[in-house]
Short mmCIF file of C-alpha atoms in Angstrom, two decimals:
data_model
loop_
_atom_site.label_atom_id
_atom_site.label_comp_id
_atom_site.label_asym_id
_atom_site.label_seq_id
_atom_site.Cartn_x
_atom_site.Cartn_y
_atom_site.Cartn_z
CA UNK N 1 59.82 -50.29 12.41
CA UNK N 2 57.91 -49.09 8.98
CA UNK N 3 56.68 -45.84 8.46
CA UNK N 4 53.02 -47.77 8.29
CA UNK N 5 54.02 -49.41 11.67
CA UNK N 6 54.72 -46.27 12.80
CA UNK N 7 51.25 -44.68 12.04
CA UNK N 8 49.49 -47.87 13.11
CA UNK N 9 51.14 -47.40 16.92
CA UNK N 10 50.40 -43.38 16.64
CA UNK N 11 46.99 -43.54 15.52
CA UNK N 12 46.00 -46.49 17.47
CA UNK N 13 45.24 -44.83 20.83
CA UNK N 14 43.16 -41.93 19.18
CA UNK N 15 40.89 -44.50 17.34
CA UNK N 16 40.59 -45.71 20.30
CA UNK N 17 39.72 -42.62 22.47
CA UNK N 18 37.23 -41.85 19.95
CA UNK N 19 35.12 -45.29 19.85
CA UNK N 20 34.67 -44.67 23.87
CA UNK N 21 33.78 -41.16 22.97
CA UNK N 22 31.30 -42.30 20.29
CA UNK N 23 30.27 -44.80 23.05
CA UNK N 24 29.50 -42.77 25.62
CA UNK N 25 27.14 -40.32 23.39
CA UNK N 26 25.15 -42.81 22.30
CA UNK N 27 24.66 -45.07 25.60
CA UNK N 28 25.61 -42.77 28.57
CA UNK N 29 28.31 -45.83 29.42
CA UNK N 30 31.64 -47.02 28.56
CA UNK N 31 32.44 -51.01 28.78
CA UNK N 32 35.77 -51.00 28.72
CA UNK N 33 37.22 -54.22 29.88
CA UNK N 34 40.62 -53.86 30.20
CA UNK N 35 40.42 -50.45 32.33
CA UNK N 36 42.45 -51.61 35.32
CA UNK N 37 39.63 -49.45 37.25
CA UNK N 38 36.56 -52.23 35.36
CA UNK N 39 39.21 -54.98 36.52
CA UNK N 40 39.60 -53.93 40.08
CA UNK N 41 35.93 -53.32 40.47
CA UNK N 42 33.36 -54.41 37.51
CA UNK N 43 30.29 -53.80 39.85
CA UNK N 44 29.84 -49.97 39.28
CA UNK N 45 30.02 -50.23 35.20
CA UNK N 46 27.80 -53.27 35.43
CA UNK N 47 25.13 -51.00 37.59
CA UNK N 48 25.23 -48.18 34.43
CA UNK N 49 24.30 -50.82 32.10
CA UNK N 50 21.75 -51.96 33.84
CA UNK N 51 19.95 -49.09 34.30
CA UNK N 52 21.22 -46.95 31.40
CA UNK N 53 21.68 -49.34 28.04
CA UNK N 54 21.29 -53.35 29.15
CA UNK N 55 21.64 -54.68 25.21
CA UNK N 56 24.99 -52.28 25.17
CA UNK N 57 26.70 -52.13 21.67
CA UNK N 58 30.56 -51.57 21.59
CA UNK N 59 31.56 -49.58 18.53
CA UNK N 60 35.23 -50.76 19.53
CA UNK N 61 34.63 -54.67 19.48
CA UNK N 62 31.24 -54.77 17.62
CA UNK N 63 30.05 -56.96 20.21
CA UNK N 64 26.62 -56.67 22.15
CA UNK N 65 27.24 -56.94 25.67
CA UNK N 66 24.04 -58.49 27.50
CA UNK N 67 23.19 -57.30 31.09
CA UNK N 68 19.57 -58.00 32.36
CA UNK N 69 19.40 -61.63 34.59
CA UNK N 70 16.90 -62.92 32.26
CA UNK N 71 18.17 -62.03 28.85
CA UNK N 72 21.09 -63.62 29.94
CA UNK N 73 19.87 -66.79 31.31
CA UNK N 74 17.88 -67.19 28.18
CA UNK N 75 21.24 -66.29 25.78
CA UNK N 76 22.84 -69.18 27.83
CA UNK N 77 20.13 -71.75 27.42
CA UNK N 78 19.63 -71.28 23.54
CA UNK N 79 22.55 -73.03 21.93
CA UNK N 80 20.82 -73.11 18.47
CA UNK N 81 20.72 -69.70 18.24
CA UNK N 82 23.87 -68.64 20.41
CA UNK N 83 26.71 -70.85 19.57
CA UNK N 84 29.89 -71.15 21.50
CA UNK N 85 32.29 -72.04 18.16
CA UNK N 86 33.59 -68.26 18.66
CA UNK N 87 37.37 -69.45 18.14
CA UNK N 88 38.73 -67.90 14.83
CA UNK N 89 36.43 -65.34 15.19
CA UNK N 90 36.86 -61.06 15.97
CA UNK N 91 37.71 -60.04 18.05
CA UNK N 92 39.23 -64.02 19.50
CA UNK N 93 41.31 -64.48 16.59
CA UNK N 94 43.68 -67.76 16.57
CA UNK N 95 45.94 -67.08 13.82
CA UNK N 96 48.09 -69.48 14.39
CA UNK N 97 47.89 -73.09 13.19
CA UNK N 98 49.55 -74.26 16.57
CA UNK N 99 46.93 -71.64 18.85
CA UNK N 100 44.08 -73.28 17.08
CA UNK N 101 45.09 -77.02 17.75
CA UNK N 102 46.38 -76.60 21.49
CA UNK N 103 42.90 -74.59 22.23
CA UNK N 104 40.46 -74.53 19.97
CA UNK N 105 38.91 -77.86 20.09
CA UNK N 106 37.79 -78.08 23.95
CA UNK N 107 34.04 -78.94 24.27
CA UNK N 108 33.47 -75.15 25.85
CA UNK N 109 33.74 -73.57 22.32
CA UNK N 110 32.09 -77.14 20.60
CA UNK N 111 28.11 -77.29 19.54
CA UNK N 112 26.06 -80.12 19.43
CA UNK N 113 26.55 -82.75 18.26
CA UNK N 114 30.48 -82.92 18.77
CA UNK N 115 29.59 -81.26 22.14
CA UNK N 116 26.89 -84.00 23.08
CA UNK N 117 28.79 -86.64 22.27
CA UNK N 118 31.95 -85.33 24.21
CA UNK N 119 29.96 -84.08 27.40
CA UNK N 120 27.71 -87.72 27.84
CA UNK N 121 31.50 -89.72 27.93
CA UNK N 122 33.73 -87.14 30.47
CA UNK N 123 30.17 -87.07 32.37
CA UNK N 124 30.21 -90.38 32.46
CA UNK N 125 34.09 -90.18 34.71
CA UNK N 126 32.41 -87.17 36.66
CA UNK N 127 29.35 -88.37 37.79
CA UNK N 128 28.27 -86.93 41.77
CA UNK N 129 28.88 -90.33 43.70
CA UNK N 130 32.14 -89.71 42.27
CA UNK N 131 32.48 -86.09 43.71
CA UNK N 132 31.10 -87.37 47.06
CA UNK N 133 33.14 -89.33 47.31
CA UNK N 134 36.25 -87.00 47.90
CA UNK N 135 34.68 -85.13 51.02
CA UNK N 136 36.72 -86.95 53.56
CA UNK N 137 40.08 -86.57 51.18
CA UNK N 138 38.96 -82.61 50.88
CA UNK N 139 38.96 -82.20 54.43
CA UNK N 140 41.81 -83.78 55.07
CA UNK N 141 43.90 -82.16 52.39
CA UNK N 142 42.39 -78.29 53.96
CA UNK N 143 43.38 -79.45 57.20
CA UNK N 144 47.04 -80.49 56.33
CA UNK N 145 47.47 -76.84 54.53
CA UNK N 146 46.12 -75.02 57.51
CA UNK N 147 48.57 -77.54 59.97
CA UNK N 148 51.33 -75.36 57.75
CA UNK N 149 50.50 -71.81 59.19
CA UNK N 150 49.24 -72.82 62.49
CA UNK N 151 52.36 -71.29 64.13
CA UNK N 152 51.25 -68.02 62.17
CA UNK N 153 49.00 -64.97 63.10
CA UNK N 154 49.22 -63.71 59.70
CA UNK N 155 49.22 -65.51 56.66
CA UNK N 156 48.12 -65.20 51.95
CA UNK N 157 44.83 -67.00 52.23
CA UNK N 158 45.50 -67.90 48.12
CA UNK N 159 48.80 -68.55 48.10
CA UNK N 160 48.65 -70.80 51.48
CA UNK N 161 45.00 -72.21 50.92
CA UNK N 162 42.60 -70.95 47.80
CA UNK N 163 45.48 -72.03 45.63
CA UNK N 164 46.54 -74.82 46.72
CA UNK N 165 43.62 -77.10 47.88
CA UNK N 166 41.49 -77.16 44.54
CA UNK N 167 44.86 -77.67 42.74
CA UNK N 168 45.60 -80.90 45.15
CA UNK N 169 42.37 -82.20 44.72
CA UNK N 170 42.30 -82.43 41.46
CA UNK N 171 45.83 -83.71 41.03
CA UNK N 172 44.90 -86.31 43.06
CA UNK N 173 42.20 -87.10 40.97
CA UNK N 174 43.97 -87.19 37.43
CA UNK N 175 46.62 -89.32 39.50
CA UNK N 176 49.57 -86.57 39.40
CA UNK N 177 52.68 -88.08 41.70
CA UNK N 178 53.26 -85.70 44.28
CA UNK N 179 56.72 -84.59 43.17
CA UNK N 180 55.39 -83.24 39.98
CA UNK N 181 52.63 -81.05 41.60
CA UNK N 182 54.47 -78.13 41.82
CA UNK N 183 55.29 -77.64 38.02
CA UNK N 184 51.75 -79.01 37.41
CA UNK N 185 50.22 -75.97 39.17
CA UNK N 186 53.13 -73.78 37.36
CA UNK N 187 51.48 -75.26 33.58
CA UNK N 188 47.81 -74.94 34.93
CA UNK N 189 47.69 -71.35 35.66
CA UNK N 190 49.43 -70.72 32.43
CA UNK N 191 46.98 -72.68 30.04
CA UNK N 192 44.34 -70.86 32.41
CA UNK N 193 45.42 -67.39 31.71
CA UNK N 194 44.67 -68.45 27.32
CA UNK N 195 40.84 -68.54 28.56
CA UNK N 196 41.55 -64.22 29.20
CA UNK N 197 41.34 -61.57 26.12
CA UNK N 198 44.07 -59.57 27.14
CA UNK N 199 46.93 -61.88 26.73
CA UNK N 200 50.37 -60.03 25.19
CA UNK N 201 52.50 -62.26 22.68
CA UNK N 202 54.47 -63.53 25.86
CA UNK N 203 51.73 -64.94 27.44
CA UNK N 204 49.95 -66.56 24.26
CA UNK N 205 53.61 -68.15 23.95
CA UNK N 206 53.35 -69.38 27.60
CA UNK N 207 49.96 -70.93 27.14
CA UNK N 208 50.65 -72.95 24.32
CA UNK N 209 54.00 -73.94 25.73
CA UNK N 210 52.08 -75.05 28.80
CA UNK N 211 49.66 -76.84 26.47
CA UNK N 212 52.46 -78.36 24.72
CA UNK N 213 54.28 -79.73 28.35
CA UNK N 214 50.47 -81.30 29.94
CA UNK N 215 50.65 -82.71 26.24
CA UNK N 216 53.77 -84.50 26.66
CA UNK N 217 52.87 -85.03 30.64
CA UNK N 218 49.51 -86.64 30.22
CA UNK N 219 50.41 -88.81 26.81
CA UNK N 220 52.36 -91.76 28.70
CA UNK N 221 49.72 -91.58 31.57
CA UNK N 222 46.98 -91.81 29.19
CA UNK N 223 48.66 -94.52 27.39
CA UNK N 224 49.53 -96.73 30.55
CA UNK N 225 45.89 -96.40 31.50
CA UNK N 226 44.09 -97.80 28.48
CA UNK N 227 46.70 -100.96 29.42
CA UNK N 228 46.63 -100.77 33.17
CA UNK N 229 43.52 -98.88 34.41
CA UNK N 230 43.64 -97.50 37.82
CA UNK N 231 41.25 -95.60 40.31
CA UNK N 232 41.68 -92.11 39.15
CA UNK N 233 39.74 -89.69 36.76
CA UNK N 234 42.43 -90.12 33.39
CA UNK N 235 41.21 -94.41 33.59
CA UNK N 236 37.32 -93.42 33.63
CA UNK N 237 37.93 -90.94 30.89
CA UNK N 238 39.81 -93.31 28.94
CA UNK N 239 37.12 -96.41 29.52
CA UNK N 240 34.20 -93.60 29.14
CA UNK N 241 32.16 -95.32 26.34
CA UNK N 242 28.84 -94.64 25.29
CA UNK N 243 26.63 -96.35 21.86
CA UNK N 244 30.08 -97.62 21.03
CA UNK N 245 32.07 -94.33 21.01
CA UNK N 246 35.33 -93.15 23.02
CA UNK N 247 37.35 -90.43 23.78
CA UNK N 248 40.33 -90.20 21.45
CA UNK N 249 43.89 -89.43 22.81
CA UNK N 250 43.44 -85.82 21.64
CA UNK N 251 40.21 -85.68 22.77
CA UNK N 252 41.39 -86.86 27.09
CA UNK N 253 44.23 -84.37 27.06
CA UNK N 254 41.81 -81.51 25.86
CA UNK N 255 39.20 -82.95 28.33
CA UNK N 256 41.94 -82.87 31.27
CA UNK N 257 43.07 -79.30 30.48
CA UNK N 258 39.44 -77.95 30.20
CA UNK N 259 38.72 -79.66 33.86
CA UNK N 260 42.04 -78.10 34.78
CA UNK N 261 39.38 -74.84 34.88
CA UNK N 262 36.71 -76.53 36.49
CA UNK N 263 38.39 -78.20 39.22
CA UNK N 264 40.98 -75.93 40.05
CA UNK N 265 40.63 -71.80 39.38
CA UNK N 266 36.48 -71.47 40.04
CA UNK N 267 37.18 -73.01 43.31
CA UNK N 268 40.00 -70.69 44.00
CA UNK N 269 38.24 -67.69 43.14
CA UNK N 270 35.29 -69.23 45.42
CA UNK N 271 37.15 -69.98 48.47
CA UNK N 272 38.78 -66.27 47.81
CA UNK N 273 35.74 -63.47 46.70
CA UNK N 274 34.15 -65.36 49.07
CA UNK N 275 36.08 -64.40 52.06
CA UNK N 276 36.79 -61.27 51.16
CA UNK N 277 32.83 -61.04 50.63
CA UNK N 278 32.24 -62.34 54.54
CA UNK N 279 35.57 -60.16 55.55
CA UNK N 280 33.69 -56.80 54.17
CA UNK N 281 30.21 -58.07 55.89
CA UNK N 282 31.78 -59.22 59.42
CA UNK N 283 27.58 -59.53 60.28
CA UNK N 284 27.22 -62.26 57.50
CA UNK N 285 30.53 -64.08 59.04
CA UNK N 286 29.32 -64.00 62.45
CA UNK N 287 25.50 -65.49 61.42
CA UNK N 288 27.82 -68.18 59.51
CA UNK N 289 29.17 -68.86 62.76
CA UNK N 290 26.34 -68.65 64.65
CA UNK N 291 24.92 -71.25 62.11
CA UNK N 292 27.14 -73.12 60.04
CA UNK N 293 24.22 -75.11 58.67
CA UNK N 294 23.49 -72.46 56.39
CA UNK N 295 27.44 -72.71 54.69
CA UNK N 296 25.76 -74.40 51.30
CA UNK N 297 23.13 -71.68 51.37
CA UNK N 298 26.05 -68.56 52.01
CA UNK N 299 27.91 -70.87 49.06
CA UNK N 300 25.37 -69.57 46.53
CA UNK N 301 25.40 -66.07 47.42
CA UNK N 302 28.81 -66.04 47.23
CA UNK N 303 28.97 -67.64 43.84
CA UNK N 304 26.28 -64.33 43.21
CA UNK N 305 27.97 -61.41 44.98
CA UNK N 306 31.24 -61.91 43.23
CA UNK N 307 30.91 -64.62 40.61
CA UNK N 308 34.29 -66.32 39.94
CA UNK N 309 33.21 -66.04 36.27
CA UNK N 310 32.47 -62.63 34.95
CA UNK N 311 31.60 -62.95 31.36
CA UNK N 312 31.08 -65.52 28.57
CA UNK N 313 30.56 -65.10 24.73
CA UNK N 314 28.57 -66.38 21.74
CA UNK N 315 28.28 -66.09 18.29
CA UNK N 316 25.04 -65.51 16.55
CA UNK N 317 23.99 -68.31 14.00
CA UNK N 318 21.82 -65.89 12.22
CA UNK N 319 20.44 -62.22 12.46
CA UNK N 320 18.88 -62.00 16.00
CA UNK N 321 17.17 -59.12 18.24
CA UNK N 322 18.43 -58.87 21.27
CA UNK N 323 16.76 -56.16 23.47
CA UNK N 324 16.43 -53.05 21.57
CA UNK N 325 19.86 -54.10 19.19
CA UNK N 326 19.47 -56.25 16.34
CA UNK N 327 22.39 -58.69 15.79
CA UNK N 328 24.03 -59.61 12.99
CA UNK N 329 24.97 -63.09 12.11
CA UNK N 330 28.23 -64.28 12.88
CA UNK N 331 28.75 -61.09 14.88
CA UNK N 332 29.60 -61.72 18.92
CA UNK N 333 27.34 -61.54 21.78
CA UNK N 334 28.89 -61.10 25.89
CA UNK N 335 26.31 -62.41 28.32
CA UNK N 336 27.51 -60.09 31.72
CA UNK N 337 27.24 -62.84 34.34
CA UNK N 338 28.63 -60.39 36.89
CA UNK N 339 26.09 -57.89 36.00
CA UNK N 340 23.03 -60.75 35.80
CA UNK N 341 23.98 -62.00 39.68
CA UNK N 342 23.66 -58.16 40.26
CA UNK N 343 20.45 -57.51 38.39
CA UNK N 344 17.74 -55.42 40.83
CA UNK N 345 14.96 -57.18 38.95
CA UNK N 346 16.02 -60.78 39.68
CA UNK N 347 17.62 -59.98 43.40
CA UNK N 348 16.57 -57.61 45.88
CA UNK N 349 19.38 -55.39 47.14
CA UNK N 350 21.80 -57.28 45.29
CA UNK N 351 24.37 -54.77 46.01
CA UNK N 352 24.14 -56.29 49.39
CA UNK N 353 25.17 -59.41 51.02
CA UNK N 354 22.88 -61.59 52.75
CA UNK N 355 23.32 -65.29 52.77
CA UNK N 356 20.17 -66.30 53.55
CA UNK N 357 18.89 -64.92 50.11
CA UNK N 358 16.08 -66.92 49.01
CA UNK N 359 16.20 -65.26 45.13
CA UNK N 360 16.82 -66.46 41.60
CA UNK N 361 19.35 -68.76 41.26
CA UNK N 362 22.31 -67.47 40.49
CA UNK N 363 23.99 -68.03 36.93
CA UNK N 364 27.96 -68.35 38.07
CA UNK N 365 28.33 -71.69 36.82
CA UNK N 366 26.40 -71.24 33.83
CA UNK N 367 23.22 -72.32 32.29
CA UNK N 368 22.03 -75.14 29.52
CA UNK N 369 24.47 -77.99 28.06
CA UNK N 370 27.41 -75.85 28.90
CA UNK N 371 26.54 -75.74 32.66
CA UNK N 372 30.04 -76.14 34.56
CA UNK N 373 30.85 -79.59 34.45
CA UNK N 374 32.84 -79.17 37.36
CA UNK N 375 30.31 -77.07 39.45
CA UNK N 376 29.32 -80.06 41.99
CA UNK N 377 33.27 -80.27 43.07
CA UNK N 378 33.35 -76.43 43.15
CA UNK N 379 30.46 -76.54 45.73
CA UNK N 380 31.77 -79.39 47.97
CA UNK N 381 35.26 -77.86 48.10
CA UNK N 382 34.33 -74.37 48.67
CA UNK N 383 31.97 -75.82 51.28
CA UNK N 384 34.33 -78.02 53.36
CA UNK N 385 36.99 -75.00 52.58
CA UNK N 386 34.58 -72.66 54.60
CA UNK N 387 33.77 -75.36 57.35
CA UNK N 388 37.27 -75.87 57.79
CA UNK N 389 38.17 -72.23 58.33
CA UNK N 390 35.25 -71.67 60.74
CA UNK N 391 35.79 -74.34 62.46
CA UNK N 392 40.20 -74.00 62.76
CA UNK N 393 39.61 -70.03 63.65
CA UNK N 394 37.80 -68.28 65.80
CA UNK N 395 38.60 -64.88 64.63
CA UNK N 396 39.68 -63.96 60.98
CA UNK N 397 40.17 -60.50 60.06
CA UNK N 398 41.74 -58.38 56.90
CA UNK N 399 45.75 -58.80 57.28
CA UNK N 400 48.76 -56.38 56.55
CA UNK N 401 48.02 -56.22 52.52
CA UNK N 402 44.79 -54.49 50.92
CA UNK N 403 43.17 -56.95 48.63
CA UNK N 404 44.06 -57.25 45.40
CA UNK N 405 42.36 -58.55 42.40
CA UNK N 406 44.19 -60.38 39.09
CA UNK N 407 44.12 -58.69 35.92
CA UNK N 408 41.47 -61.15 34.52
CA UNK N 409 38.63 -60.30 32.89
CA UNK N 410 36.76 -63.66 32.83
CA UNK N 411 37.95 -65.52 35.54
CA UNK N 412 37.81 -62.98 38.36
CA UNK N 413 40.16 -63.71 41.63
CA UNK N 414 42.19 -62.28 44.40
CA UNK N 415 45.93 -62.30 43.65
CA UNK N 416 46.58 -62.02 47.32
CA UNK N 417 44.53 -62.09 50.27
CA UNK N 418 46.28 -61.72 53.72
CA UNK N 419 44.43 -62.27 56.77
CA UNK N 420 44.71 -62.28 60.79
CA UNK N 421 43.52 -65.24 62.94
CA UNK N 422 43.15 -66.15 65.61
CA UNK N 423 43.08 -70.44 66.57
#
C-alpha cells in the first residue's frame, strides 16, 4: 500500500468523526445511514429530524435530507425541478463504463421525455385487469408454500413465505420454467442489493455479474417472443407499442430487472414489516381477525408504519429553497419516506399502529410519474398473503429467533422472521 494510501485509510475515520461532530452542533442530530443502530431502527433518528432540523444538511454527503410529509410529497411530485438522473453523480458515482450500462439506464433514474415514453409502453403490459387477474394464481401459489410447513409449529416466515411467493409470482409472469427459479431468485436479490449505497467492491461485482447472467437469460426469451408471442408479461412488453414506438432489446431486459423490484422485494418487505407490525400490536391482529374486511385498509397502514421503502433521492435542476436550506444545483436532495409516513402533522399518533387510520395517504410507493409501477401487484399479494395466513392459522406468535432486519438502507426488510402457529 502507498504511503498516500496509508494516510487516506488513517485519516479517513477522523474526517469522518468530525463531519458528525460538526453535524451535531449545528442541527442537534446526526443522519447517519449506515449506523447499524439507524439500520436496525430508523424511527428514533427520523423523530429528531422532525422535530429538531426537517430540511437537515449533511456536511458528510452534502446532501439535504427532507423530513416533513408534505415537503416530501411535493419533492416527489415536481420532476422539473427534482430530477431522478442522479447516476454519475456524488455521492452515487458509477465509474465504471460496465456499472453505468448494466444500471444506469432504468426508467427510475430517467426524466421525461425518455421516461414518458418508456413508462406509457411497460404500462401498457401492466395494466390492473392484468394484475387481477392473478388473484386466484396468488392464492393458490400462498397456499402450496404454507402446504410445505403444515407439519411445523415453528417455521422463517421470509425464507418459507415473504420470499418466496412475490418471487413465484412474478416468475410466472415473465414466463421463468420452474427449474430455473431457484438461480433466478439467487440473480434477483443480487441486482436488488445495486439499488443500496453501501455496497463493498464484492457486491458491486455481484450485481453486475447478476445483471450480466438475466442479460444472457432473458435475450433468447425475448427473442423467441417477438417470433412466437405467448401469454406472459416479456410478449406484452415486447408487442407494447404506442404512436409507432417500441421497446428496444436493451430497453425489455432493463424493464424486466427494474420490475424484478416492483414485483418481488416491496412485496417481501410488505408481507414481512407487516407481520412483525401486527406481531408487536397482538390488539391490531386480533381486530384483523375479528374483521378481515378491513385487510386492504390494515394494507395501507402497514405500507405507513414500516414502509418497505425508506428513502429516495433527487438532483436539483437549478438552485432551489428547500425549507430553511437553499440548494444548490446539481447538488442531491433525500426525500425521508420513513420519516414522512411518521410525520405528527400528517398522522395522528403515528408512532402507533391502528389500522383503521383514516389519515393522509401514505407515500410508500411513491408519488408523481415515478409512482411504483408495480404497487397494484404489491397490494393484491400482500393482501391475499395476509388472508391466507389468517385464514390457515389461528394463532401466530413471535418464534425462537428475535427479528432481524437486512442491512439495507432503501429497501428496508426482515432477514428472518420466525414464528409459532398454531392450524
Amino acid at each position: 500500500m502507498a504511503i498516500s494510501d496509508l494516510l487516506v485509510s488513517a485519516i479517513a475515520p477522523i474526517y469522518i468523526r468530525a463531519r458528525f461532530l460538526q453535524e451535531r452542533i449545528q442541527s442537534g442530530v446526526v443522519w447517519n445511514l449506515l449506523d447499524s443502530s439507524f439500520i436496525a431502527d430508523p424511527y428514533p433518528t427520523y423523530r429528531q429530524l422532525l422535530e429538531r432540523d426537517p430540511h437537515h444538511y449533511s456536511p458528510l454527503t452534502g446532501m439535504i435530507t427532507v423530513a416533513p410529509y408534505e415537503d416530501v410529497d411535493a419533492i416527489l411530485h415536481d420532476h422539473r425541478q427534482f430530477s431522478s438522473m442522479i447516476r454519475g453523480t456524488e455521492p452515487f458515482p458509477l465509474a465504471e463504463e460496465q456499472a453505468r450500462r448494466q444500471l444506469s439506464p432504468s426508467m427510475q433514474f430517467q426524466d421525461p421525455p425518455d421516461h414518458t415514453r418508456l413508462r406509457g409502453l411497460v404500462s401498457r403490459a401492466f395494466t390492473p385487469p392484468q394484475i387481477a387477474k392473478l388473484e386466484d394464481q396468488i392464492r393458490t401459489t400462498a397456499h402450496s408454500l404454507l402446504d410445505q410447513v403444515s407439519d411445523r409449529s415453528e417455521f422463517d416466515l421470509m425464507a418459507d413465505f415473504a420470499n418466496l411467493l412475490p418471487l413465484l409470482v412474478i416468475a410466472e409472469m415473465i414466463g421463468v420454467p420452474a427449474e430455473d427459479r431457484a438461480q433466478f431468485k439467487v440473480w434477483s436479490d443480487q441486482v436488488i442489493r445495486g439499488l443500496e449505497p453501501n455496497l463493498s467492491e464484492a457486491e458491486l461485482s455481484s450485481v453486475l455479474d447478476s445483471a450480466e447472467a438475466l442479460a444472457g437469460y432473458f435475450t433468447p426469451i425475448i427473442e423467441d417472443r417477438r417470433i412466437e408471442p405467448q401469454d406472459d408479461l416479456v410478449s406484452r412488453l415486447v408487442l407494447a407499442e404506442e404512436e409507432g414506438n417500441t421497446l428496444s432489446n436493451d430497453e425489455t431486459q432493463i424493464t424486466l430487472r427494474l420490475l424484478l423490484v416492483a414485483g418481488n422485494e416491496t412485496t417481501t418487505n410488505l408481507i414481512g414489516n407487516g407481520l412483525k407490525a401486527l406481531l408487536e400490536h397482538p390488539e391490531q391482529l386480533q381486530l384483523l381477525r375479528e374483521q378481515p374486511e378491513l385487510i386492504p385498509q390494515a394494507i395501507e397502514e402497514l405500507l405507513r408504519y414500516d414502509s418497505p421503502v425508506q428513502i429516495d433521492v433527487r438532483r436539483l435542476v437549478e438552485d432551489t429553497e428547500i425549507g430553511n436550506r437553499q440548494g444548490k444545483q446539481g447538488s442531491l436532495v433525500t426525500p425521508l419516506i420513513g420519516a414522512a409516513n411518521r410525520d405528527p402533522q400528517a398522522f395522528r399518533d403515528p408512532d402507533h399502529l391502528d389500522i383503521t387510520r383514516e389519515d393522509a395517504g401514505n407515500i410508500s410507493f411513491g408519488r408523481g410519474i415515478h409512482h411504483c409501477l408495480g404497487a397494484p401487484l404489491a397490494r393484491l399479494e400482500a393482501t391475499v398473503a395476509f388472508e391466507v395466513l389468517l385464514e390457515r392459522f389461528g394463532e401466530i406468535h413471535f418464534g425462537t429467533r428475535a427479528p432481524e432486519y437486512r442491512r439495507n438502507i432503501v429497501l428496508r426488510g426482515l432477514d428472518h422472521l420466525d414464528v409459532r402457529v398454531h392450524a
